[in-house]
Coordinates of C-alpha atoms in Angstrom, one line a residue:
M21 CA 25.1 73.1 154.8
S22 CA 28.8 73.5 154.1
S23 CA 31.2 70.9 155.5
P24 CA 33.4 72.0 158.4
E25 CA 36.8 73.3 157.5
K26 CA 39.6 70.8 157.9
M27 CA 42.6 72.0 159.9
A28 CA 46.1 70.8 159.4
S29 CA 48.2 69.5 162.3
L30 CA 51.9 70.4 161.9
A31 CA 54.9 69.8 164.1
V32 CA 56.1 72.7 166.3
V33 CA 59.9 72.9 166.4
N34 CA 61.6 75.1 169.1
Y35 CA 64.3 77.3 167.6
E36 CA 66.4 77.7 170.8
A37 CA 66.5 73.9 171.3
L38 CA 67.3 73.4 167.6
A39 CA 70.1 76.0 167.8
N40 CA 71.5 74.1 170.8
K41 CA 71.4 70.9 168.7
D42 CA 69.0 69.2 170.9
A43 CA 68.7 65.6 169.5
A44 CA 65.0 65.2 170.0
E45 CA 64.3 68.6 168.4
V46 CA 66.5 67.8 165.4
Q47 CA 64.7 64.5 164.9
K48 CA 61.3 66.3 165.1
L49 CA 62.6 68.7 162.4
V50 CA 63.8 65.9 160.1
T51 CA 60.6 63.9 160.4
A52 CA 58.5 67.0 159.6
C53 CA 60.6 67.8 156.6
Q54 CA 60.5 64.2 155.3
T55 CA 56.7 64.0 155.6
V56 CA 54.7 67.2 155.2
G57 CA 57.7 69.4 154.5
M58 CA 56.1 72.3 156.5
F59 CA 56.3 73.0 160.2
Y60 CA 56.0 75.8 162.8
L61 CA 59.2 77.3 164.2
D62 CA 58.7 78.7 167.7
L63 CA 60.7 81.9 168.0
R64 CA 59.8 82.8 171.6
G65 CA 63.4 82.9 172.8
P66 CA 66.0 85.4 173.9
S67 CA 67.8 85.6 170.5
T68 CA 64.6 86.2 168.4
N69 CA 62.1 87.9 170.8
A70 CA 62.7 91.4 169.3
I71 CA 60.8 90.5 166.2
F72 CA 57.5 90.4 168.1
E73 CA 57.9 94.2 168.7
D74 CA 59.6 95.0 165.4
I75 CA 57.3 93.5 162.9
P76 CA 54.0 95.3 163.8
T77 CA 56.0 98.6 163.5
I78 CA 57.4 97.5 160.1
F79 CA 53.9 96.6 158.9
K80 CA 52.7 100.1 160.0
T81 CA 55.6 101.7 158.0
G82 CA 54.8 99.4 155.1
H83 CA 51.2 100.8 155.1
A84 CA 52.6 104.3 154.7
F85 CA 54.8 103.1 151.8
F86 CA 52.3 101.0 149.9
N87 CA 49.6 103.7 150.2
L88 CA 51.8 106.2 148.4
P89 CA 50.6 107.0 144.8
H90 CA 51.9 104.5 142.3
D91 CA 53.8 107.2 140.5
S92 CA 55.5 108.5 143.6
N93 CA 59.2 108.9 143.6
E94 CA 59.7 106.3 146.3
K95 CA 57.9 103.7 144.4
T96 CA 59.3 104.5 140.9
Q97 CA 62.8 104.7 142.2
S98 CA 62.4 101.3 144.0
A99 CA 61.0 99.5 141.0
R100 CA 63.4 96.9 139.5
E101 CA 62.5 95.6 136.0
G102 CA 63.2 92.0 135.3
M103 CA 63.9 90.9 138.9
E104 CA 61.9 90.3 142.1
R105 CA 63.9 92.6 144.4
G106 CA 62.6 96.1 144.9
Y107 CA 59.0 97.4 144.6
H108 CA 56.5 95.6 142.5
A109 CA 52.7 96.0 142.0
G110 CA 50.7 93.0 140.8
K111 CA 47.0 92.3 140.4
G112 CA 45.6 92.4 144.0
F113 CA 48.9 92.8 145.8
E114 CA 52.0 94.9 146.1
Y115 CA 55.4 93.9 147.6
Y116 CA 58.8 95.3 148.4
E117 CA 61.7 92.9 148.5
I118 CA 65.1 93.5 150.1
A119 CA 67.9 91.5 148.7
R120 CA 70.1 90.2 151.6
D121 CA 73.4 90.2 149.7
E122 CA 73.1 93.9 148.7
Y123 CA 71.7 94.9 152.1
Q124 CA 74.4 93.2 154.1
L125 CA 77.1 94.7 151.9
G126 CA 75.7 98.3 152.2
K127 CA 74.6 98.5 148.6
W128 CA 70.9 98.7 149.3
H129 CA 69.1 102.0 149.8
L130 CA 65.8 101.9 151.6
P131 CA 63.0 104.2 150.4
A132 CA 62.7 107.3 152.6
T133 CA 59.5 105.9 154.3
F134 CA 61.4 102.8 155.5
E135 CA 64.6 104.6 156.5
P136 CA 63.5 105.4 160.1
E137 CA 62.9 101.7 160.7
K138 CA 66.3 100.6 159.3
E139 CA 67.4 99.2 162.7
R140 CA 64.2 97.1 163.0
I141 CA 64.4 95.9 159.4
T142 CA 68.1 94.9 159.9
R143 CA 67.2 93.1 163.1
T144 CA 64.4 91.2 161.4
I145 CA 66.5 90.2 158.4
N146 CA 69.2 88.9 160.8
S147 CA 66.7 87.1 163.0
F148 CA 64.9 85.4 160.1
H149 CA 68.2 84.5 158.3
G150 CA 69.7 83.0 161.4
A151 CA 66.5 81.0 162.0
I152 CA 66.2 79.6 158.5
Q153 CA 69.9 79.0 158.2
T154 CA 69.9 77.0 161.4
V155 CA 67.0 74.9 160.2
V156 CA 68.7 74.1 156.9
A157 CA 72.1 73.5 158.6
E158 CA 70.6 71.0 161.1
L159 CA 68.7 69.2 158.3
C160 CA 71.8 68.9 156.2
A161 CA 73.9 67.7 159.1
A162 CA 71.3 65.1 160.0
L163 CA 71.0 63.7 156.5
D164 CA 74.5 64.3 155.3
I165 CA 73.5 66.8 152.6
R166 CA 76.3 69.1 151.4
I167 CA 75.3 72.5 149.9
P168 CA 77.6 75.6 149.5
E169 CA 75.0 77.9 151.0
L170 CA 75.9 76.6 154.5
S171 CA 79.0 78.7 154.3
D172 CA 76.6 81.7 154.7
D173 CA 78.7 84.2 152.8
A174 CA 76.8 87.4 152.0
A175 CA 79.5 88.3 149.5
I176 CA 78.3 85.5 147.2
P177 CA 75.3 86.7 145.1
S178 CA 72.0 85.0 145.7
D179 CA 68.3 85.8 145.6
T180 CA 67.9 85.4 149.3
A181 CA 65.6 88.2 150.4
L182 CA 63.0 89.6 152.9
K183 CA 59.7 90.3 151.1
L184 CA 57.1 92.6 152.6
L185 CA 53.6 91.9 151.2
Y186 CA 50.6 94.2 151.1
K187 CA 47.1 93.0 149.9
P188 CA 44.2 95.4 149.7
P189 CA 40.7 94.5 150.9
M190 CA 39.3 93.0 147.7
H191 CA 39.0 89.2 148.1
E192 CA 36.1 87.3 149.5
P193 CA 36.8 84.8 152.3
G194 CA 38.2 81.5 150.9
H195 CA 39.1 83.0 147.5
V196 CA 42.2 81.3 146.1
I197 CA 44.7 84.1 145.7
H198 CA 47.7 81.9 144.7
P199 CA 46.9 78.5 143.3
W200 CA 48.8 75.4 144.4
H201 CA 52.5 75.4 143.9
T202 CA 55.8 74.5 145.5
D203 CA 58.5 77.2 146.2
F204 CA 61.7 77.8 144.3
G205 CA 64.8 77.8 146.4
L206 CA 66.0 76.1 149.6
A207 CA 63.4 77.1 152.2
T208 CA 60.7 79.7 152.9
L209 CA 59.8 81.4 156.2
L210 CA 56.4 82.9 156.5
W211 CA 55.3 85.3 159.3
Y212 CA 51.6 85.4 159.3
D213 CA 48.8 86.8 161.5
E214 CA 45.8 85.2 159.8
V215 CA 44.8 81.9 158.3
T216 CA 45.9 82.1 154.7
T217 CA 47.8 78.9 153.9
Q218 CA 46.4 75.6 152.9
I219 CA 48.0 72.2 152.1
P220 CA 46.4 69.3 150.2
I221 CA 45.0 66.1 151.6
Y222 CA 46.6 63.0 150.1
D223 CA 44.8 59.7 149.5
K224 CA 46.0 56.3 150.8
E225 CA 48.2 55.9 147.7
G226 CA 49.9 59.2 148.4
K227 CA 48.2 61.1 145.5
Q228 CA 47.1 64.7 145.9
T229 CA 43.3 65.1 146.1
D230 CA 41.1 68.1 145.5
E231 CA 40.6 68.6 149.3
W232 CA 42.6 71.0 151.4
E233 CA 43.5 71.5 155.0
T234 CA 43.9 75.0 156.5
V235 CA 47.1 75.8 158.4
P236 CA 46.1 77.5 161.7
V237 CA 47.9 80.4 163.3
I238 CA 50.0 79.6 166.4
D239 CA 51.2 82.6 168.4
G240 CA 54.9 83.0 168.6
T241 CA 55.7 80.9 165.6
V242 CA 56.5 81.3 161.9
L243 CA 55.8 78.7 159.2
I244 CA 58.8 77.2 157.4
N245 CA 58.6 74.9 154.4
V246 CA 61.1 73.0 152.4
A247 CA 61.5 74.3 148.8
D248 CA 62.4 72.7 145.5
E249 CA 66.2 73.1 145.5
L250 CA 66.7 71.6 149.0
A251 CA 64.4 68.7 148.2
A252 CA 66.4 68.0 145.0
Q253 CA 69.8 68.3 146.9
S254 CA 68.4 65.7 149.4
G255 CA 67.8 63.2 146.6
G256 CA 64.0 63.3 147.4
R257 CA 64.4 62.6 151.1
L258 CA 63.0 66.0 151.9
H259 CA 59.5 67.1 150.8
S260 CA 58.9 70.4 149.0
T261 CA 55.5 71.4 150.2
V262 CA 52.6 71.8 147.9
H263 CA 50.5 74.7 149.2
R264 CA 48.2 77.5 148.2
V265 CA 47.2 80.9 149.5
V266 CA 43.5 81.8 150.2
A267 CA 41.8 84.9 151.6
P268 CA 41.1 84.5 155.4
P269 CA 37.6 84.4 156.9
G270 CA 35.8 87.5 158.0
P271 CA 35.3 90.9 156.3
K272 CA 37.5 92.1 153.5
R273 CA 40.4 94.0 154.9
V274 CA 44.0 95.0 154.3
R275 CA 46.4 92.1 154.9
N276 CA 50.1 92.1 155.6
G277 CA 52.8 89.4 155.4
I278 CA 56.5 89.0 155.6
I279 CA 58.3 86.2 153.8
Y280 CA 61.9 85.3 154.1
L281 CA 63.2 83.4 151.1
L282 CA 66.5 81.3 151.4
R283 CA 67.7 80.8 147.9
P284 CA 70.7 79.2 146.2
Y285 CA 74.0 80.9 145.5
K286 CA 74.5 82.2 142.0
V287 CA 77.8 80.4 141.2

């Protein structure tokens, strides 16, 4: 008989309280980022509520785009060689990444399939960017970390981006899709509808074991984790989270995801 699945218990940080610089919420954030390095951000508030209507529509539009033939004009014209932004097809997944700097400056042209949802996409980019920027700003203020990205200037090139993920129904439940890793950049925001993220269990000496805990889904929240560059800038006080991606339980099916990647300036 297989052993029961171990479930992770992560802190839930309220975005509205954090944006209002609530001291208890800031401390909860700092503690989470100094220990596990991953936490839930509750976005059920007036400034971010629209995403709960916008994202299902964006996913539906994404289906229409990703189901186009691989040699369709929309896909071939969106492909960008040698960089993550734009359309890419990998083994067992496809994605479309919108670079924030180009998009904010009006230099980004959406594929025709996505164009009708431009307002929703814009609102989602702005909501996610505001959320993750607030998280990083409050962390840096609490720990006296100085990074240029807090200026939040879209005119300075970076790899900050919104990434739409599409995974066809091909993996068995529990299959490891992306082996353990930490993220490049400052921080990562993940919108997820299903259980796909796992974090390692550590022994009493703090060493990573071969056992994993599954991160549950909590309605109204996104997952945020500290990434390598922010951990480095903190002098090791913040923890860049080791994690992996697995196929969720249940029958094989199409899976969607949205990731927002806050990455350093290119200076």
